[in-house]
Short mmCIF file of C-alpha atoms in Angstrom, two decimals:
data_model
loop_
_atom_site.label_atom_id
_atom_site.label_comp_id
_atom_site.label_asym_id
_atom_site.label_seq_id
_atom_site.Cartn_x
_atom_site.Cartn_y
_atom_site.Cartn_z
CA GLN A 8 -181.18 28.51 23.46
CA HIS A 9 -184.16 26.17 22.97
CA ARG A 10 -185.94 28.98 21.03
CA THR A 11 -188.68 29.85 23.51
CA ILE A 12 -189.67 33.07 25.23
CA ARG A 13 -191.69 32.67 28.44
CA VAL A 14 -193.69 34.85 30.80
CA TRP A 15 -193.71 33.66 34.41
CA LEU A 16 -196.46 34.72 36.83
CA LYS A 17 -196.37 34.42 40.60
CA ARG A 18 -199.31 32.28 41.73
CA ASP A 19 -201.21 32.40 45.04
CA SER A 20 -198.94 29.63 46.30
CA GLY A 21 -195.96 31.96 46.01
CA GLN A 22 -194.46 29.86 43.20
CA TYR A 23 -193.77 31.15 39.70
CA TRP A 24 -195.34 29.27 36.78
CA PRO A 25 -195.14 30.04 33.05
CA SER A 26 -198.37 31.64 31.84
CA ILE A 27 -197.46 31.77 28.14
CA TYR A 28 -194.58 30.85 25.91
CA HIS A 29 -193.78 31.34 22.27
CA THR A 30 -191.42 29.25 20.15
CA MET A 31 -189.11 31.22 17.85
CA SER A 32 -187.57 30.18 14.55
CA SER A 33 -184.03 30.60 15.90
CA PRO A 34 -182.38 30.58 19.37
CA CYS A 35 -182.97 33.78 21.38
CA SER A 36 -179.87 35.88 22.07
CA ALA A 37 -181.11 39.27 23.37
CA MET A 38 -184.26 40.82 24.77
CA ALA A 39 -185.70 44.25 25.62
CA TYR A 40 -188.99 44.77 27.45
CA HIS A 41 -190.79 48.12 27.62
CA HIS A 42 -192.93 47.96 30.74
CA ASP A 43 -195.31 50.88 30.11
CA SER A 44 -196.37 49.73 26.64
CA ARG A 45 -195.85 45.98 27.38
CA ARG A 46 -193.88 45.61 24.17
CA ILE A 47 -191.12 43.03 24.03
CA PHE A 48 -188.34 42.78 21.43
CA VAL A 49 -186.47 39.48 21.06
CA GLY A 50 -183.21 39.21 19.11
CA GLN A 51 -182.22 35.89 17.60
CA ASP A 52 -179.17 34.01 16.39
CA ASN A 53 -180.29 34.51 12.77
CA GLY A 54 -180.08 38.31 13.12
CA ALA A 55 -183.83 39.01 13.19
CA ILE A 56 -185.69 40.87 15.93
CA MET A 57 -189.30 39.90 16.67
CA GLU A 58 -191.71 42.27 18.41
CA PHE A 59 -194.61 41.08 20.58
CA HIS A 60 -197.31 42.83 22.60
CA ILE A 61 -198.22 41.27 25.93
CA SER A 62 -201.80 41.52 27.24
CA GLU A 63 -202.65 43.42 30.41
CA ASP A 64 -203.11 40.22 32.42
CA PHE A 65 -199.85 38.74 31.00
CA ASN A 66 -201.70 35.66 29.73
CA LYS A 67 -201.47 36.40 26.02
CA MET A 68 -198.64 37.42 23.69
CA ASN A 69 -199.45 38.79 20.24
CA PHE A 70 -196.88 38.85 17.44
CA VAL A 71 -196.45 42.35 15.94
CA LYS A 72 -193.66 42.24 13.34
CA THR A 73 -190.18 40.99 12.46
CA TYR A 74 -187.26 43.37 11.89
CA PRO A 75 -184.38 42.25 9.58
CA ALA A 76 -181.87 43.99 11.82
CA HIS A 77 -178.66 41.96 11.39
CA GLN A 78 -176.90 39.30 9.34
CA ASN A 79 -175.72 37.44 12.44
CA ARG A 80 -176.57 36.97 16.12
CA VAL A 81 -178.24 39.96 17.84
CA SER A 82 -176.24 40.85 20.97
CA ALA A 83 -178.20 43.76 22.51
CA ILE A 84 -181.47 45.65 21.98
CA THR A 85 -182.98 48.87 23.29
CA PHE A 86 -186.31 50.51 22.45
CA CYS A 87 -187.05 54.25 22.41
CA LEU A 88 -190.77 55.01 22.62
CA THR A 89 -190.51 58.74 21.84
CA SER A 90 -188.76 58.24 18.51
CA GLU A 91 -190.27 54.76 17.89
CA TRP A 92 -186.81 53.33 17.24
CA VAL A 93 -185.50 49.86 18.03
CA ILE A 94 -181.69 50.01 18.28
CA SER A 95 -179.58 46.87 18.27
CA THR A 96 -176.05 45.53 17.98
CA GLY A 97 -174.94 42.22 16.54
CA HIS A 98 -172.17 39.84 15.62
CA ASP A 99 -172.20 41.22 12.08
CA LYS A 100 -170.07 44.04 13.59
CA CYS A 101 -172.73 46.71 13.32
CA ILE A 102 -175.29 48.79 15.14
CA SER A 103 -178.64 49.28 13.42
CA TRP A 104 -181.64 51.47 14.20
CA MET A 105 -185.04 50.72 12.72
CA CYS A 106 -188.44 52.43 12.70
CA THR A 107 -191.01 50.46 14.71
CA ARG A 108 -193.90 52.11 12.86
CA SER A 109 -192.83 51.02 9.37
CA GLY A 110 -190.40 48.22 10.27
CA SER A 111 -187.87 49.74 7.86
CA MET A 112 -184.13 50.18 8.39
CA LEU A 113 -183.10 53.77 9.18
CA GLY A 114 -179.34 53.42 9.46
CA ARG A 115 -176.34 51.20 10.17
CA HIS A 116 -172.81 51.75 11.38
CA TYR A 117 -170.03 49.14 11.20
CA PHE A 118 -167.20 48.42 13.62
CA THR A 119 -163.99 46.39 13.29
CA SER A 120 -165.13 43.82 15.90
CA TRP A 121 -168.33 42.11 17.00
CA ALA A 122 -170.59 44.61 18.78
CA SER A 123 -171.48 43.07 22.14
CA CYS A 124 -173.57 45.55 24.15
CA LEU A 125 -175.08 49.02 24.04
CA GLN A 126 -176.56 51.84 26.13
CA TYR A 127 -178.65 54.72 24.79
CA ASP A 128 -179.21 58.27 26.03
CA TYR A 129 -182.83 58.99 25.06
CA GLU A 130 -182.58 62.80 25.32
CA THR A 131 -179.44 63.40 23.27
CA ARG A 132 -179.64 60.31 20.98
CA HIS A 133 -176.10 59.35 21.94
CA VAL A 134 -175.37 55.63 21.98
CA PHE A 135 -172.48 53.73 23.59
CA VAL A 136 -171.43 50.48 21.87
CA GLY A 137 -169.00 48.00 23.46
CA ASP A 138 -167.21 45.47 21.27
CA TYR A 139 -165.03 42.37 21.45
CA SER A 140 -161.81 44.34 20.94
CA GLY A 141 -162.32 46.05 24.31
CA GLN A 142 -163.32 49.43 22.87
CA ILE A 143 -166.42 51.53 23.57
CA THR A 144 -167.59 53.82 20.76
CA LEU A 145 -169.78 56.87 21.41
CA LEU A 146 -172.06 57.69 18.46
CA LYS A 147 -174.65 60.38 17.80
CA LEU A 148 -177.62 58.90 15.93
CA GLU A 149 -179.63 60.95 13.44
CA GLN A 150 -182.67 59.89 11.40
CA ASN A 151 -180.67 58.18 8.64
CA THR A 152 -177.05 58.72 9.58
CA CYS A 153 -174.70 58.87 12.57
CA SER A 154 -171.40 60.41 13.61
CA VAL A 155 -168.61 58.99 15.78
CA ILE A 156 -167.96 61.27 18.77
CA THR A 157 -165.12 59.42 20.53
CA THR A 158 -163.69 56.01 21.38
CA LEU A 159 -163.00 54.89 24.95
CA LYS A 160 -160.07 52.53 25.48
CA GLY A 161 -159.17 51.05 28.85
CA HIS A 162 -160.14 47.39 29.01
CA GLU A 163 -157.82 44.51 28.14
CA GLY A 164 -160.68 42.17 27.21
CA SER A 165 -163.99 42.23 25.35
CA ILE A 166 -166.73 44.50 26.68
CA THR A 167 -169.50 42.34 28.17
CA SER A 168 -171.82 44.92 29.76
CA LEU A 169 -172.53 48.65 29.86
CA TRP A 170 -174.65 50.89 32.10
CA TRP A 171 -175.37 54.56 31.43
CA ASP A 172 -176.56 56.91 34.19
CA PRO A 173 -178.05 59.97 32.46
CA VAL A 174 -178.39 61.94 35.71
CA GLN A 175 -174.72 61.99 36.73
CA ARG A 176 -173.64 61.25 33.15
CA LEU A 177 -171.51 58.31 34.19
CA LEU A 178 -170.81 55.26 32.04
CA PHE A 179 -169.91 51.93 33.65
CA SER A 180 -168.38 49.11 31.62
CA GLY A 181 -167.71 45.50 32.57
CA ALA A 182 -165.37 43.25 30.61
CA SER A 183 -163.91 39.79 30.26
CA ASP A 184 -160.71 41.09 31.92
CA HIS A 185 -162.67 40.77 35.24
CA SER A 186 -162.71 44.55 35.75
CA ILE A 187 -165.20 47.42 35.76
CA ILE A 188 -164.38 50.96 34.65
CA MET A 189 -166.37 54.08 35.52
CA TRP A 190 -166.06 56.77 32.82
CA ASP A 191 -166.92 60.34 33.82
CA ILE A 192 -168.59 61.43 30.57
CA GLY A 193 -170.34 64.50 31.96
CA GLY A 194 -167.28 65.88 33.71
CA ARG A 195 -165.38 65.91 30.39
CA LYS A 196 -162.17 65.38 32.36
CA GLY A 197 -161.59 61.92 30.98
CA ARG A 198 -161.58 60.69 34.58
CA THR A 199 -161.77 56.92 34.92
CA LEU A 200 -162.07 54.73 38.01
CA LEU A 201 -161.00 51.09 37.89
CA LEU A 202 -162.85 48.52 40.02
CA GLN A 203 -161.36 45.06 40.49
CA GLY A 204 -163.24 42.64 42.72
CA HIS A 205 -164.29 39.77 40.46
CA HIS A 206 -162.39 36.60 39.59
CA ASP A 207 -164.20 35.96 36.30
CA LYS A 208 -165.66 38.04 33.47
CA VAL A 209 -168.18 40.66 34.53
CA GLN A 210 -171.50 39.67 32.93
CA ALA A 211 -173.85 42.45 34.06
CA ILE A 212 -173.83 45.78 35.91
CA CYS A 213 -176.46 48.17 37.28
CA TYR A 214 -175.85 51.58 38.87
CA ILE A 215 -178.37 52.74 41.49
CA GLN A 216 -178.25 56.51 41.26
CA LEU A 217 -180.31 57.15 44.40
CA THR A 218 -177.97 55.27 46.72
CA ARG A 219 -174.77 55.73 44.67
CA GLN A 220 -174.19 51.99 44.53
CA LEU A 221 -173.07 49.77 41.70
CA VAL A 222 -174.22 46.14 41.50
CA SER A 223 -172.15 43.77 39.36
CA CYS A 224 -172.37 40.04 38.59
CA SER A 225 -169.70 37.75 37.19
CA ALA A 226 -169.66 34.42 35.39
CA ASP A 227 -168.44 32.54 38.48
CA GLY A 228 -171.58 33.58 40.41
CA GLY A 229 -170.03 36.49 42.27
CA ILE A 230 -172.31 39.44 43.10
CA ALA A 231 -170.63 42.67 44.23
CA VAL A 232 -172.23 45.85 45.60
CA TRP A 233 -169.81 48.78 45.29
CA ASN A 234 -170.03 51.97 47.35
CA MET A 235 -169.62 54.81 44.85
CA ASP A 236 -170.68 57.54 47.29
CA ILE A 237 -167.10 58.27 48.38
CA SER A 238 -164.16 60.07 46.88
CA ARG A 239 -162.14 57.39 45.11
CA GLU A 240 -158.63 57.68 43.70
CA GLU A 241 -157.97 57.24 39.99
CA ALA A 242 -155.53 54.43 39.19
CA PRO A 243 -152.27 55.85 37.78
CA GLN A 244 -151.07 55.35 34.23
CA TRP A 245 -148.32 52.76 34.06
CA LEU A 246 -144.96 54.42 33.50
CA GLU A 247 -142.44 53.06 31.00
CA SER A 248 -138.75 52.80 31.79
CA ASP A 249 -135.70 50.86 30.61
CA SER A 250 -134.62 50.25 34.21
CA CYS A 251 -136.24 49.86 37.62
CA GLN A 252 -137.36 53.27 38.87
CA LYS A 253 -136.42 52.28 42.42
CA CYS A 254 -133.02 50.54 42.24
CA GLU A 255 -132.10 51.49 38.63
CA GLN A 256 -131.28 47.88 37.67
CA PRO A 257 -131.79 47.38 33.90
CA PHE A 258 -134.74 45.45 32.49
CA PHE A 259 -133.96 42.50 30.22
CA TRP A 260 -134.39 44.44 26.95
CA ASN A 261 -131.94 47.16 28.02
CA ILE A 262 -128.90 45.58 26.32
CA LYS A 263 -126.64 48.63 26.62
CA GLN A 264 -127.02 49.05 30.40
CA MET A 265 -126.68 45.30 30.94
CA TRP A 266 -123.39 45.37 28.97
CA ASP A 267 -122.09 48.48 30.72
CA THR A 268 -122.90 47.24 34.24
CA LYS A 269 -122.18 43.54 33.49
CA THR A 270 -125.54 42.54 35.03
CA LEU A 271 -128.42 40.39 33.88
CA GLY A 272 -131.63 42.21 32.96
CA LEU A 273 -134.68 41.91 35.20
CA ARG A 274 -138.35 41.47 34.42
CA GLN A 275 -140.51 44.60 34.47
CA HIS A 276 -143.50 44.97 36.82
CA HIS A 277 -145.71 47.91 37.75
CA CYS A 278 -146.83 49.19 41.14
CA ARG A 279 -150.62 49.51 41.06
CA LYS A 280 -150.56 52.47 43.48
CA CYS A 281 -147.92 54.75 41.96
CA GLY A 282 -147.65 53.26 38.47
CA GLN A 283 -143.85 53.12 38.50
CA ALA A 284 -141.97 50.45 36.56
CA VAL A 285 -140.19 48.29 39.15
CA CYS A 286 -138.34 45.00 39.40
CA GLY A 287 -139.44 42.01 41.49
CA LYS A 288 -136.98 42.78 44.29
CA CYS A 289 -138.44 46.26 44.76
CA SER A 290 -142.04 45.02 44.74
CA THR A 291 -142.06 42.00 47.03
CA LYS A 292 -145.33 42.94 48.76
CA ARG A 293 -149.01 42.65 47.83
CA SER A 294 -151.85 44.72 49.22
CA SER A 295 -155.49 45.54 48.64
CA TYR A 296 -156.25 49.24 48.12
CA PRO A 297 -160.06 49.64 47.87
CA ILE A 298 -160.07 53.43 47.45
CA MET A 299 -158.40 52.83 44.08
CA GLY A 300 -160.74 49.94 43.29
CA PHE A 301 -158.40 47.07 44.20
CA GLU A 302 -160.54 44.92 46.48
CA PHE A 303 -158.07 42.01 46.48
CA GLN A 304 -154.32 42.04 46.76
CA VAL A 305 -152.26 43.45 43.88
CA ARG A 306 -148.57 44.16 43.34
CA VAL A 307 -147.28 47.36 44.95
CA CYS A 308 -143.74 48.60 45.35
CA ASP A 309 -142.24 48.26 48.81
CA SER A 310 -142.36 52.02 49.55
CA CYS A 311 -146.05 52.26 48.59
CA PHE A 312 -146.77 49.22 50.76
CA GLU A 313 -145.31 51.06 53.76
CA SER A 314 -147.53 54.09 53.02
CA ILE A 315 -150.78 52.06 53.04
CA LYS A 316 -152.38 52.07 56.50
CA ASP A 317 -154.57 49.29 57.87
CA GLU A 318 -157.69 51.48 57.55
CA ASP A 319 -156.84 52.02 53.86
CA ARG A 320 -157.42 48.30 53.34
CA THR A 321 -161.04 48.43 54.57
CA SER A 322 -163.28 47.08 51.83
CA LEU A 323 -165.58 49.52 50.00
CA ALA A 324 -167.76 46.77 48.52
CA THR A 325 -169.77 43.81 49.78
CA PHE A 326 -169.52 40.44 48.06
CA HIS A 327 -172.20 37.78 47.79
CA GLU A 328 -172.41 34.32 46.24
CA GLY A 329 -174.99 33.78 43.52
CA LYS A 330 -174.40 30.03 43.59
CA HIS A 331 -174.83 29.68 39.84
CA ASN A 332 -172.86 30.84 36.82
CA ILE A 333 -174.60 34.16 36.14
CA SER A 334 -175.02 34.98 32.46
CA HIS A 335 -177.63 37.78 32.71
CA MET A 336 -178.89 40.14 35.40
CA SER A 337 -181.69 42.69 35.59
CA MET A 338 -182.73 44.96 38.47
CA ASP A 339 -186.05 46.51 39.38
CA ILE A 340 -184.49 49.43 41.25
CA SER A 341 -187.83 50.80 42.51
CA ARG A 342 -188.52 47.61 44.48
CA GLY A 343 -184.97 46.52 45.20
CA LEU A 344 -185.43 43.24 43.32
CA MET A 345 -182.86 41.55 41.10
CA VAL A 346 -183.20 38.67 38.65
CA THR A 347 -180.24 36.54 37.61
CA CYS A 348 -180.21 33.93 34.85
CA GLY A 349 -177.58 31.23 34.94
CA SER A 350 -175.95 28.95 32.42
CA ASP A 351 -177.50 26.21 34.60
CA ARG A 352 -180.92 27.21 33.13
CA ILE A 353 -182.08 28.52 36.51
CA VAL A 354 -183.67 31.94 37.07
CA LYS A 355 -183.28 33.42 40.56
CA ILE A 356 -185.13 36.39 42.05
CA TRP A 357 -183.26 38.27 44.77
CA ASP A 358 -184.42 40.73 47.44
CA MET A 359 -181.56 43.24 47.35
CA THR A 360 -182.98 45.71 49.90
CA PRO A 361 -180.75 44.47 52.80
CA VAL A 362 -177.59 45.36 50.84
CA VAL A 363 -178.67 48.33 48.73
CA GLY A 364 -180.65 50.22 51.39
CA CYS A 365 -184.33 50.26 52.22
CA SER A 366 -186.06 53.54 53.03
CA LEU A 367 -188.53 55.98 51.57
CA ALA A 368 -185.62 58.31 50.81
CA THR A 369 -184.11 55.80 48.42
CA GLY A 370 -187.41 55.05 46.72
CA PHE A 371 -187.60 51.49 48.02
CA SER A 372 -190.73 50.32 49.79
CA SER A 373 -190.16 48.29 52.93
CA ARG A 374 -190.92 44.63 52.26
#
């Protein structure tokens, strides 16, 4: 927010100190770093993206060029070295892709809401864009045009983070509705898994393909590590009914049945396990059901509650306290390290190997 970009180096003392910093013309809102070429792209509140090249010893940062990518705040950036494209989304409700050789605009596509995050498949040139309406749009980018493939709808709040795994062709999305959804894109079955274990908006996610684990961070400082290497159950679609599907009492909008039976209408609820529309009297119990992604207690109908065994309530995720309001997260999967940035202006570096596995088979070096 104070318009600087900084490079921190670990000194012999074990402490991190800034080696270089550069002051921008506008507050920084997004960043993408390409490790192999040491190129860094910084999006700003004014809609521009600035490219820098960092020296081999990380003690010098050279300005390369400015890209007029957006008319409003840049929300996400990715860089593709093979095509020399910088792709970005912004609060001007669009995605843009620009040529890094010429600095010229190649194409734009507009949405109905602010575009908040993106993920890019480098082989197929497919891009996923999450927006503030809760939708995820899948686009195919060409040199100067694009085509909309499909729209994914499942969240009840704005999309805050996306993660694409090109190996298993899985898309993970986090949202302000505190939930994560796994979309099986490669299976083409439309299969979705709902994960609910956060009490605030999900700010960042990272899927570790080697260990089949998902790491997620939320605004209240919660860090969750989800076991995705098991057969999970898909949450049912909520059924609609004019009366309770257990006791057949009418809901409050069912005027005819209320008149015929001379009874007051009841409020409608839904069982999270079977999806049936039920009244409060038929869903007096709460239960966790981790195999369906419900890590804390949710409403279930009384008959489903009886069918859930004690072992079914065993957690399939581990939860950790970040102890600051996490706004950004990045993982170095090869070393099992994670960085979190908080709204408290603190950057924390985490050793994640105790919770995400540490062996040569997983690609992590023992530390």
